mmCIF file of C-alpha atoms and ligand atoms in Angstrom:
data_model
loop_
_atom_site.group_PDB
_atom_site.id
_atom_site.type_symbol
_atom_site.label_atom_id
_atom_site.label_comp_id
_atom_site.label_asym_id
_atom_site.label_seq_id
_atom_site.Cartn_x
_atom_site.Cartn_y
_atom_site.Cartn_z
ATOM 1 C CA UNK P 1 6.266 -16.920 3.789
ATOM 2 C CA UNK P 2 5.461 -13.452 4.865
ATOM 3 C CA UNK P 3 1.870 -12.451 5.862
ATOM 4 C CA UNK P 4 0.197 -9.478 3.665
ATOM 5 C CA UNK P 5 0.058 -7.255 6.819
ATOM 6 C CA UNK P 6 4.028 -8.266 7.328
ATOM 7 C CA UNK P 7 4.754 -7.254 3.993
ATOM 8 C CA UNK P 8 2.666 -3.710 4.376
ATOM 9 C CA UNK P 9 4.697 -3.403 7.669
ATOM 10 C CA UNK P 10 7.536 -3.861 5.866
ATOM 11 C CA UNK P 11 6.589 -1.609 3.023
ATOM 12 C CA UNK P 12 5.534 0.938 5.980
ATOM 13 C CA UNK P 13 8.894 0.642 7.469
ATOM 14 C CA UNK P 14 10.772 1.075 4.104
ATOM 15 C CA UNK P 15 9.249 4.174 3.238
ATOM 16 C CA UNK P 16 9.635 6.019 6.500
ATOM 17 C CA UNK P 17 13.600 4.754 6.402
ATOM 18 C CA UNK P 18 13.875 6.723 3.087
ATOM 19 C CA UNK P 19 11.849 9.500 3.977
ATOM 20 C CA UNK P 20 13.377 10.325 7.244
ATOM 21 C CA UNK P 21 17.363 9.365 5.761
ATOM 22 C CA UNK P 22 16.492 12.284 2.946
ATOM 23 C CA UNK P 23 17.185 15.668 3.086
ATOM 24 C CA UNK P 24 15.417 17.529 3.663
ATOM 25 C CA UNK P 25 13.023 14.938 5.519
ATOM 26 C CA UNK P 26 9.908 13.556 4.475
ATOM 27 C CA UNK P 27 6.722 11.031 5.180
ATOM 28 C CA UNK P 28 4.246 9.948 2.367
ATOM 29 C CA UNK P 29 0.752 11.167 2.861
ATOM 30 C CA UNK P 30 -0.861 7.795 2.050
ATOM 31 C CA UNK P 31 -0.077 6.982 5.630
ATOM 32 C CA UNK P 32 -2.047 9.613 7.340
ATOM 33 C CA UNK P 33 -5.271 7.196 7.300
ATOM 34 C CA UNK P 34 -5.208 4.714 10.264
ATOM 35 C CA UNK P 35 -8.253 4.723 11.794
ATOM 36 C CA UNK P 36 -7.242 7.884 14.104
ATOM 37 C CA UNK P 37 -6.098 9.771 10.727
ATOM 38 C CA UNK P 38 -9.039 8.582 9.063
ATOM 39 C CA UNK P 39 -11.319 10.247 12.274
ATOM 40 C CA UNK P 40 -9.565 13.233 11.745
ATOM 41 C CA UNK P 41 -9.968 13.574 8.273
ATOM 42 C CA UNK P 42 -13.971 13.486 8.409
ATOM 43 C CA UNK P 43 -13.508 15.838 11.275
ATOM 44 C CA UNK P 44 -11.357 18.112 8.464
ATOM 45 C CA UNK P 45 -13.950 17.668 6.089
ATOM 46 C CA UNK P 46 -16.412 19.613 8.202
ATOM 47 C CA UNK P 47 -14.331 22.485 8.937
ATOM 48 C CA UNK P 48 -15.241 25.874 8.531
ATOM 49 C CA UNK P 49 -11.872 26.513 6.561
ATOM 50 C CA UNK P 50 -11.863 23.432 4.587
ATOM 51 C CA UNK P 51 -13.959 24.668 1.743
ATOM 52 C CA UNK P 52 -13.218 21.390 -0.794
ATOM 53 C CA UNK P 53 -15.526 18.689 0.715
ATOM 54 C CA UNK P 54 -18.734 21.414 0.608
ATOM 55 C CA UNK P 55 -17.577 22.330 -2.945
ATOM 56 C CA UNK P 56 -17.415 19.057 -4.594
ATOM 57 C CA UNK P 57 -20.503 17.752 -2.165
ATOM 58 C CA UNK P 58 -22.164 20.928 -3.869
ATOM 59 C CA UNK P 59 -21.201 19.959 -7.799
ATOM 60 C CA UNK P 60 -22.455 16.290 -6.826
ATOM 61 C CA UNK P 61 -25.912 17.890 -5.776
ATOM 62 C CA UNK P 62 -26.528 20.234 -8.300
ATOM 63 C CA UNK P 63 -24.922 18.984 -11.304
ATOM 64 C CA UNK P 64 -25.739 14.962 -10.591
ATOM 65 C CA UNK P 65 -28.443 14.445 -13.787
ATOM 66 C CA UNK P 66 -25.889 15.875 -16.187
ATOM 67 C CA UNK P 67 -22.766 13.777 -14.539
ATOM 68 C CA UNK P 68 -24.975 10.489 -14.771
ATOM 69 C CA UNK P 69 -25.989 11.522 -18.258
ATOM 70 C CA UNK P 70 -21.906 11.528 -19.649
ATOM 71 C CA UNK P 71 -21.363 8.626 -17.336
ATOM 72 C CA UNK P 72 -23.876 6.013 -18.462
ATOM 73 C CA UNK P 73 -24.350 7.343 -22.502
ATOM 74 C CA UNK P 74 -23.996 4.878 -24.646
ATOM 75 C CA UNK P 75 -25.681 1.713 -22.867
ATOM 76 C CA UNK P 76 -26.396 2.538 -19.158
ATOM 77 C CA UNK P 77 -23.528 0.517 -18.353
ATOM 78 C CA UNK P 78 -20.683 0.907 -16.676
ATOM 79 C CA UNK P 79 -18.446 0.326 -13.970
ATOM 80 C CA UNK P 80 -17.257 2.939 -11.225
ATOM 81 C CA UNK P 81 -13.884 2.388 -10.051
ATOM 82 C CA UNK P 82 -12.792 5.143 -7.052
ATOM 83 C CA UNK P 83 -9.197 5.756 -6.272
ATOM 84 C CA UNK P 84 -8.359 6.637 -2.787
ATOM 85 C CA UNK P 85 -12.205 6.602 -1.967
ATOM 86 C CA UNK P 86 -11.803 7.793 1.735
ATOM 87 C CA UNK P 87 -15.072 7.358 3.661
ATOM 88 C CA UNK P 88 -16.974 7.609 0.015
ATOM 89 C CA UNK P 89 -19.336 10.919 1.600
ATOM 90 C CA UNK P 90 -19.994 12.735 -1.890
ATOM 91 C CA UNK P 91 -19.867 9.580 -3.880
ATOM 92 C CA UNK P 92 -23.008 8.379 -2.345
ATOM 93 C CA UNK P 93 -24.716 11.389 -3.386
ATOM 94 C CA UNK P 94 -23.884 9.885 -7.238
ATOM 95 C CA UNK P 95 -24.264 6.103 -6.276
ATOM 96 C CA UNK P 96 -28.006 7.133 -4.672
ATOM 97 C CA UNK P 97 -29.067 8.730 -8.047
ATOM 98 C CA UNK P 98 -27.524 6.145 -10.509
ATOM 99 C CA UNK P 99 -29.752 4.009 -8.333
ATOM 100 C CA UNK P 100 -32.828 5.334 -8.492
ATOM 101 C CA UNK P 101 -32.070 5.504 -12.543
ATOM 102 C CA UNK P 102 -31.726 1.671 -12.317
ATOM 103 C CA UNK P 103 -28.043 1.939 -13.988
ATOM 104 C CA UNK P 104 -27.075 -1.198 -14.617
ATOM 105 C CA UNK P 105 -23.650 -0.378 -12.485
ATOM 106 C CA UNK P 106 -20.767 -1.759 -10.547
ATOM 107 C CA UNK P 107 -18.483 0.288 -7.619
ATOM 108 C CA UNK P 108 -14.996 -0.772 -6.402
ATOM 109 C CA UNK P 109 -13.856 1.533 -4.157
ATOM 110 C CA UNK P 110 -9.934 1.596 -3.706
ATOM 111 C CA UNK P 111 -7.669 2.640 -0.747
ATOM 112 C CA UNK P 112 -4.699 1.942 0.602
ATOM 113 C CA UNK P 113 -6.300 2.091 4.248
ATOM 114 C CA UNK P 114 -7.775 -1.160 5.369
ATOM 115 C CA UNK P 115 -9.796 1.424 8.408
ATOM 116 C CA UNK P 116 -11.437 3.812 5.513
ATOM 117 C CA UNK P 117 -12.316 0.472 3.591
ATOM 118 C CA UNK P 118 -14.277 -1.295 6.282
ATOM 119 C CA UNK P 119 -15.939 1.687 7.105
ATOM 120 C CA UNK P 120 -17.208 2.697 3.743
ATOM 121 C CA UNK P 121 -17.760 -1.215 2.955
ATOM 122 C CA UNK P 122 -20.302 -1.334 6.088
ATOM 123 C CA UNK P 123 -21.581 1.855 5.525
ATOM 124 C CA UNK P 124 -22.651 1.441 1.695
ATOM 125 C CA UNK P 125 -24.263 -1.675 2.288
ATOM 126 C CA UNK P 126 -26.313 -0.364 4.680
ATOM 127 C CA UNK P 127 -27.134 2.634 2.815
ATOM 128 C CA UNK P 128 -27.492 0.682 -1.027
ATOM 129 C CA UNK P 129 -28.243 -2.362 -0.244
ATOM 130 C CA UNK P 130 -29.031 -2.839 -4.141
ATOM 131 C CA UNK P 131 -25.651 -1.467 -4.973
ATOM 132 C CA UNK P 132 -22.894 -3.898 -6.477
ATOM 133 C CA UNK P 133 -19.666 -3.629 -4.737
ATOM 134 C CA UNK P 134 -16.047 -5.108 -4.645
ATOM 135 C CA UNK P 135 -14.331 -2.781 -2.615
ATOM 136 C CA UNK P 136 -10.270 -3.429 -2.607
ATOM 137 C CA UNK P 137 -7.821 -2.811 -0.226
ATOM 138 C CA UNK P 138 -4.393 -1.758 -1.359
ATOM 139 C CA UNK P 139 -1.529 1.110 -3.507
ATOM 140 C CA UNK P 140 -3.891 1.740 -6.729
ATOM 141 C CA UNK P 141 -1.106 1.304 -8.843
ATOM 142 C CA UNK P 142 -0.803 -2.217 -7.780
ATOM 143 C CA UNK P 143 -4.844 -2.892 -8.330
ATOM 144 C CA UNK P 144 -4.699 -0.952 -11.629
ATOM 145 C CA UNK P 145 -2.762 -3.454 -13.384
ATOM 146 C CA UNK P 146 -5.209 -5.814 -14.095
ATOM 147 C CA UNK P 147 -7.850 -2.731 -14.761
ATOM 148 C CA UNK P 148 -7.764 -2.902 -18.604
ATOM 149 C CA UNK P 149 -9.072 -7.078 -18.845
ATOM 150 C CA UNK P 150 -11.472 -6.568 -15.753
ATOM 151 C CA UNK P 151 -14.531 -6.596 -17.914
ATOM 152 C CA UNK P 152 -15.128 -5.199 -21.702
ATOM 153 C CA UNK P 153 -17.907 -2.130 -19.929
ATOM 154 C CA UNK P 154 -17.097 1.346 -19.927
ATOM 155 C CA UNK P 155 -14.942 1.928 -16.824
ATOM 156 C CA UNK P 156 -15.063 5.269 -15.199
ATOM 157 C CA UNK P 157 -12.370 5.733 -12.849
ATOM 158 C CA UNK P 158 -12.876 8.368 -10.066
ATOM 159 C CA UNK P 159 -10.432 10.429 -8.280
ATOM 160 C CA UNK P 160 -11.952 12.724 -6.286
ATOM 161 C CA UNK P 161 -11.011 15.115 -3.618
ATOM 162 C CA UNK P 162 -8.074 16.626 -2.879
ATOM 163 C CA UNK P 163 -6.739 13.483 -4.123
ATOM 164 C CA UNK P 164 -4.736 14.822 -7.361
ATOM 165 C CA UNK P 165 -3.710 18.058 -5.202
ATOM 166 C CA UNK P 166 -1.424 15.389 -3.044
ATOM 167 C CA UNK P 167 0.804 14.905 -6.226
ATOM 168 C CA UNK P 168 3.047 17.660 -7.433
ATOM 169 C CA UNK P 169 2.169 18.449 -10.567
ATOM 170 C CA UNK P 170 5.193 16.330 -12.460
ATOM 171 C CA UNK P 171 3.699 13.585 -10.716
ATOM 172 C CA UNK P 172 0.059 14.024 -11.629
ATOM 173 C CA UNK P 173 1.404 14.073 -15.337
ATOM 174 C CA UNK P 174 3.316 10.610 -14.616
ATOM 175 C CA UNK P 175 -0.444 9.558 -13.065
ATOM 176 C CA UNK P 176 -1.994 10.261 -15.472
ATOM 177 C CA UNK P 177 0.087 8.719 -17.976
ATOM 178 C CA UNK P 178 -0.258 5.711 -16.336
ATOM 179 C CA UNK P 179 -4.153 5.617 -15.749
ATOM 180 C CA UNK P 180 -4.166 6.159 -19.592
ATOM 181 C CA UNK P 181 -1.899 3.025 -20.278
ATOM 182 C CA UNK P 182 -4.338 1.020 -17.893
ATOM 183 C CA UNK P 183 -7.747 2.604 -19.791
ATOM 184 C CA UNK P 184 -9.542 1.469 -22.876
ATOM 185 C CA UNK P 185 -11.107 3.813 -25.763
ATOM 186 C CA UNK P 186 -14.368 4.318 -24.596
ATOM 187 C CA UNK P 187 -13.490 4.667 -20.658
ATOM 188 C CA UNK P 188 -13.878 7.723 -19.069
ATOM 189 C CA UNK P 189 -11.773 9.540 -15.807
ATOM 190 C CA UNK P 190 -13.497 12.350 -13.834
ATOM 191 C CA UNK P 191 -11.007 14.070 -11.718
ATOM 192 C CA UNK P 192 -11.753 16.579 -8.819
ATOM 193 C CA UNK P 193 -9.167 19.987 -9.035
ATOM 194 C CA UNK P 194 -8.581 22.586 -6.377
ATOM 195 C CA UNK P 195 -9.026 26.089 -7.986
ATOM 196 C CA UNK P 196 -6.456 29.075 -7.543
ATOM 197 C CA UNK P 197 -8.327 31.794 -5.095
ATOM 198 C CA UNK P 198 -7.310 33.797 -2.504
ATOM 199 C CA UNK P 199 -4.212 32.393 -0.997
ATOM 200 C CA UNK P 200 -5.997 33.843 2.253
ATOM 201 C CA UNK P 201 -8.714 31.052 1.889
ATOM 202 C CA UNK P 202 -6.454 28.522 0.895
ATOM 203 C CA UNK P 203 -4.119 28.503 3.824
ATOM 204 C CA UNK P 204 -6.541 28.596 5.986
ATOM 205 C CA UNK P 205 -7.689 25.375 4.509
ATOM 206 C CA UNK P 206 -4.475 23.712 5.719
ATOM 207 C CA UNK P 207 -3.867 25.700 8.892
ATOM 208 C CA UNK P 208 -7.040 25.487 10.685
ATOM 209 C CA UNK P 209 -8.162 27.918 14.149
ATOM 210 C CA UNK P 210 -9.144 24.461 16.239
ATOM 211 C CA UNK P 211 -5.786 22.434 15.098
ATOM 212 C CA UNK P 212 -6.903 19.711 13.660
ATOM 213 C CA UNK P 213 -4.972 19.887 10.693
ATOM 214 C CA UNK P 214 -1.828 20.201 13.042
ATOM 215 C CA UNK P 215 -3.788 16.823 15.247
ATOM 216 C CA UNK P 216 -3.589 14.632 11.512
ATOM 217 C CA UNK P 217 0.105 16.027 10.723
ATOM 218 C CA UNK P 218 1.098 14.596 14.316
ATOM 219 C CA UNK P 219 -0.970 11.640 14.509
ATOM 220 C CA UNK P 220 1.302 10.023 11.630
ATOM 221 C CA UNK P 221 3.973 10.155 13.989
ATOM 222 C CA UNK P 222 1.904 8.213 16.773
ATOM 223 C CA UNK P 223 1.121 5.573 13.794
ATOM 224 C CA UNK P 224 5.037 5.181 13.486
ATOM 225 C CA UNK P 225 5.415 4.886 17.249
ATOM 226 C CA UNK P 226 2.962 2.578 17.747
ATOM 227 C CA UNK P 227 3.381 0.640 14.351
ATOM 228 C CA UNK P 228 7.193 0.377 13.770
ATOM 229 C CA UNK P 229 7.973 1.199 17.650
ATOM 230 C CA UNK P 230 9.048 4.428 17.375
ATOM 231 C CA UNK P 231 9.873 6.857 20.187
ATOM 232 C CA UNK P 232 8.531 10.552 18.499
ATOM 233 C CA UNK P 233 7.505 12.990 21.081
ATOM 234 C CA UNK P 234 4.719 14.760 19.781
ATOM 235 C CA UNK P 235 5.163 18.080 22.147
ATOM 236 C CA UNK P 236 8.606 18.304 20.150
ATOM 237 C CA UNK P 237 6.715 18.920 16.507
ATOM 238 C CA UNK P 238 4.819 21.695 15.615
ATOM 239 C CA UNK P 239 2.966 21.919 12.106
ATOM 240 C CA UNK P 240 3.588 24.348 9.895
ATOM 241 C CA UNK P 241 1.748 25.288 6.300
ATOM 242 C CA UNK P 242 2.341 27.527 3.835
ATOM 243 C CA UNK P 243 0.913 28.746 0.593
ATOM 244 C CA UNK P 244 3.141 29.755 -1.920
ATOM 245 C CA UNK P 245 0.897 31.702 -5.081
ATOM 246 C CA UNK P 246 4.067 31.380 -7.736
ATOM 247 C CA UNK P 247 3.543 27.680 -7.578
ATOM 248 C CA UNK P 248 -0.133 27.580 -6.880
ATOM 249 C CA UNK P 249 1.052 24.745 -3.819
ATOM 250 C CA UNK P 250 0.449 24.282 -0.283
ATOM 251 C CA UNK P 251 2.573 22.562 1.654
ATOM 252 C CA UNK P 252 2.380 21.154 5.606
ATOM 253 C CA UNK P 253 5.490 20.613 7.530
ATOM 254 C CA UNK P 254 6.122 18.949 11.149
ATOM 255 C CA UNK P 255 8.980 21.345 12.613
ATOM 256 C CA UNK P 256 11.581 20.008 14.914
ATOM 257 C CA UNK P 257 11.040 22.377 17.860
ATOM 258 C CA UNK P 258 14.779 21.411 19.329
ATOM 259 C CA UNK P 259 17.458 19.163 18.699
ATOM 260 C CA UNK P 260 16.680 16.311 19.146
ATOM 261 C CA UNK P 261 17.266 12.528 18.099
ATOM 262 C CA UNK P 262 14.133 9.430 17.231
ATOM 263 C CA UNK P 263 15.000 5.614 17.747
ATOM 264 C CA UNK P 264 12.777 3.690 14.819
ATOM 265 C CA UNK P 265 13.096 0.098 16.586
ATOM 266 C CA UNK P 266 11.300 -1.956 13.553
ATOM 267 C CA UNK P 267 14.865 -0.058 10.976
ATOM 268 C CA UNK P 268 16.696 -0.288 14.639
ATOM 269 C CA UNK P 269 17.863 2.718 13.693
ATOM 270 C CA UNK P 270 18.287 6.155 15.157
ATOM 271 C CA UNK P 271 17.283 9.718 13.458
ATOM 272 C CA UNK P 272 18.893 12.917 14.304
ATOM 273 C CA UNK P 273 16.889 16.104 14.284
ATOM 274 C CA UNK P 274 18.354 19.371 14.303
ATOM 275 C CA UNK P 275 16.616 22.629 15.679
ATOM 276 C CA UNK P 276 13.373 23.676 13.973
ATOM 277 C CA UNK P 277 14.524 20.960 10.847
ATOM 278 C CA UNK P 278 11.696 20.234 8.699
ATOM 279 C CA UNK P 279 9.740 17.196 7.911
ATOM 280 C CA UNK P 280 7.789 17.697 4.736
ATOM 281 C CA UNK P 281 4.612 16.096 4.920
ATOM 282 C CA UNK P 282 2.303 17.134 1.865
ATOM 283 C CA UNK P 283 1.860 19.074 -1.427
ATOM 284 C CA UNK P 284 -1.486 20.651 -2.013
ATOM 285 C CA UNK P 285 -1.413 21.698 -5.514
ATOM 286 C CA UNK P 286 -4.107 24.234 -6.815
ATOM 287 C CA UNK P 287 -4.750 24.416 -10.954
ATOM 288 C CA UNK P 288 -6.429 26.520 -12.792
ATOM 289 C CA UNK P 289 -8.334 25.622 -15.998
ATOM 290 C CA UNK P 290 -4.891 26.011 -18.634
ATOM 291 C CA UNK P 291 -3.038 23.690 -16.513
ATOM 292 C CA UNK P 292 -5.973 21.287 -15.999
ATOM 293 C CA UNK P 293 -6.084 21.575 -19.903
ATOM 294 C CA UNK P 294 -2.189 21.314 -20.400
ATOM 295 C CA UNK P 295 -2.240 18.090 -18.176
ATOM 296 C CA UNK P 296 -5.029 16.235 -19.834
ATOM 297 C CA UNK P 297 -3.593 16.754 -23.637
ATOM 298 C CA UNK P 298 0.292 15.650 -22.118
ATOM 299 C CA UNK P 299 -1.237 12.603 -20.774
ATOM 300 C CA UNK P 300 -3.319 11.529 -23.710
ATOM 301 C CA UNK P 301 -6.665 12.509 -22.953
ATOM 302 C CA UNK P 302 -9.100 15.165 -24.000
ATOM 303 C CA UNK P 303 -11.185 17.557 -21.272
ATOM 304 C CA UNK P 304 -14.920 16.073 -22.439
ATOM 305 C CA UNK P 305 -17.056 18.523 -19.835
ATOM 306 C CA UNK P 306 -15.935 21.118 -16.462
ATOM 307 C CA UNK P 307 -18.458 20.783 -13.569
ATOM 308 C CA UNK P 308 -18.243 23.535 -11.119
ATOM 309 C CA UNK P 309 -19.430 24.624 -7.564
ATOM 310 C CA UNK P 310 -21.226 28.155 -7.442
ATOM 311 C CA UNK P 311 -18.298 29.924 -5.838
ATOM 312 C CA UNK P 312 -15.941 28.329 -8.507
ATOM 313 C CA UNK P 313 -13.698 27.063 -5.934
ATOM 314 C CA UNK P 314 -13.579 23.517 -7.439
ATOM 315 C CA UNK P 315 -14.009 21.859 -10.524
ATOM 316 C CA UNK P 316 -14.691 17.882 -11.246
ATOM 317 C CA UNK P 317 -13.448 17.656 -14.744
ATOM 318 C CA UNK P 318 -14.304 14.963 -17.169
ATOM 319 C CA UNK P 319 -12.283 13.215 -19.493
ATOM 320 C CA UNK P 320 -12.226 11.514 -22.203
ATOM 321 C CA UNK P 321 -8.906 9.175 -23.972
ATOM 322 C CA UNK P 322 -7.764 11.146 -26.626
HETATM 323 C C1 SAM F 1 -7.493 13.103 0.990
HETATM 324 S S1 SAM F 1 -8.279 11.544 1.193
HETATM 325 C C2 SAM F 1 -9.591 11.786 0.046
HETATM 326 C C3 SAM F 1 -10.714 10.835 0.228
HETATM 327 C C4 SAM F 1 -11.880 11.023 -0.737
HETATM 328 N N1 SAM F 1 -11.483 10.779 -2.119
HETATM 329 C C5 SAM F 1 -12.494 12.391 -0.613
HETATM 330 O O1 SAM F 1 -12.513 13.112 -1.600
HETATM 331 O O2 SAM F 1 -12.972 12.724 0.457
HETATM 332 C C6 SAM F 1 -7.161 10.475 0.351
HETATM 333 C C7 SAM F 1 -7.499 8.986 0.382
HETATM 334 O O3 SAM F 1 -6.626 8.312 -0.554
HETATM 335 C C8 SAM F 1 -6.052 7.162 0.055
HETATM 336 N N2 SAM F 1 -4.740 6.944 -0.582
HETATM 337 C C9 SAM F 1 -3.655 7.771 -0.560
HETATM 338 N N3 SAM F 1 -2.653 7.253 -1.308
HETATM 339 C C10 SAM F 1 -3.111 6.067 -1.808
HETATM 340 C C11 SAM F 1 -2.548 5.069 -2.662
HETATM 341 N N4 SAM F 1 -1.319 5.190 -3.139
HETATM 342 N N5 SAM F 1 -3.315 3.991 -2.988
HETATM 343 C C12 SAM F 1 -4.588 3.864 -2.504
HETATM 344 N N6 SAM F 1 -5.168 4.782 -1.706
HETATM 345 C C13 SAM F 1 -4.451 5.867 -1.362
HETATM 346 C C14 SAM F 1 -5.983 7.500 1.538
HETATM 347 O O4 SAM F 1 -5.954 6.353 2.347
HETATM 348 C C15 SAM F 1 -7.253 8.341 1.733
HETATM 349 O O5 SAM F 1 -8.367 7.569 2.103
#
């Protein structure tokens, strides 16, 4: 029988052989976090040009009574269920105050990197040790199955971040579809959106002065060579973003800076790169308020309550099944 960590090699493996056979080429996000990818991402977070961690940090701060008030109504009871928590940052800001409310509350963080899940594991227990956790490991559309029979309390399901912006917007619909087939009546979803703003600021969101943007881009190449034995010279990629305002997207690239050709020893297979070829890497999709609308009422739900940053750069939008 295979191990778990065989079959997420495997799984691994499988997804870069399809990604890197298509044209034009591609790797899944949801591999950027090893624990190197997941260092780089808190050093994103605190980038001058990455504006969405301060927003959403500042809705959490400023908004938190009224957010714990359309959580916990009817009975003060629920459970908080975070999809692709990351290192959890802002959600401590709303665990801390549910807290001190005495909420009569679970959390179960969710990611698909076992690195971000220790870390936020050790972290809240140090922080809350009050707090009731089962943190799990793993694709959430594997642990959502069993969601709807987990327990008969309100469930609120978080997914926060840029999280949403990482699906292209045909995609979020199918997510969202699916959340709702997983949800029961009274549960609730509270969903963090990217704004449309100056395509200026948004770029520079995803092409940052110091590189590290271009560092976590390249670093998922060093997972494959180290992980699936690959032989990727990271001196031959550059990253590249863009921000196109017809689609409200960003996108990051790895560019092929020559011809060149990438023995995968785990598919023992070679790939062939031609001259400044693309790899396409991630979608950041931006929304405004229609399309946030638009997407909730396709999906089955209902927009309950917006919560905004100052700026309105970001909004964490609440909603209710429909
Ligand atoms: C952009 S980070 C955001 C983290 C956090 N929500 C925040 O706002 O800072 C995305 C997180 O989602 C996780 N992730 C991506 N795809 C996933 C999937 N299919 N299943 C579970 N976790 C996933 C990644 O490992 C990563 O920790």
């Amino acid at each position: 029988m295979q191990t778990s960590s065989a079959t997420k090699q495997n799984t691994f493996a499988e997804d870069v052989l399809k990604g890197l056979s298509s044209e034009p080429k591609f790797l899944s996000s949801k591999y950027f976090y090893d624990d190197e990818g997941s260092r780089l991402f808190q050093e994103i977070m605190k980038l001058p040009e990455y504006y969405l961690t301060r927003a959403e940090f500042e809705i959490f701060e400023t908004r938190t009574k009224e957010i714990f008030k359309a959580f916990a109504a009817p009975d003060n009871s629920f459970d908080l269920i975070e999809l692709g928590a990351g290192d959890g940052t802002k959600t401590a800001v709303l665990i801390d105050y549910f807290l001190k409310q005495n909420a009569d509350f679970t959390y179960s963080p969710i990611d698909i990197s076992q690195e971000a899940i220790d870390f936020l594991t050790e972290k809240f227990k140090n922080e809350f040790p009050r707090l009731s956790m089962k943190a799990k490991t793993g694709d959430y559309f594997r642990i959502l199955k069993t969601l709807k029979t987990e327990s008969n309390r309100r469930k609120i399901l978080l997914f926060l971040g840029s999280n949403i912006g990482n699906f292209s917007p045909e995609q979020a619909l199918e997510f969202f579809r699916h959340l709702r087939g997983v949800m029961n009546e009274n549960d609730l979803l509270f969903v963090g959106f990217d704004l449309q703003k100056d395509p200026r600021v948004i770029l520079n969101a995803y092409d940052d002065a110091q590189g590290v943007t271009a560092e976590f881009n390249l670093n998922l190449l060093r997972r494959i060579n180290r992980e699936l034995g690959a032989n990727f010279d990271l001196e031959k990629f550059s990253h590249y973003a863009i921000y196109r305002p017809t689609e409200c997207a960003a996108r990051s690239f790895l560019i092929s800076r020559e011809q060149q050709s990438v023995f995968v020893e785990a598919l023992n297979q070679s790939f062939d790169f031609k001259a400044w070829e693309p790899i396409f890497m991630e979608i950041s999709q931006k929304y405004n308020l229609e399309m946030i609308e638009d997407l909730a009422r396709e999906s089955g739900f209902q927009v309950a309550e917006n919560f905004f940053d100052e700026n309105r750069y970001f909004v964490d939008s609440l909603w209710r099944v429909s």
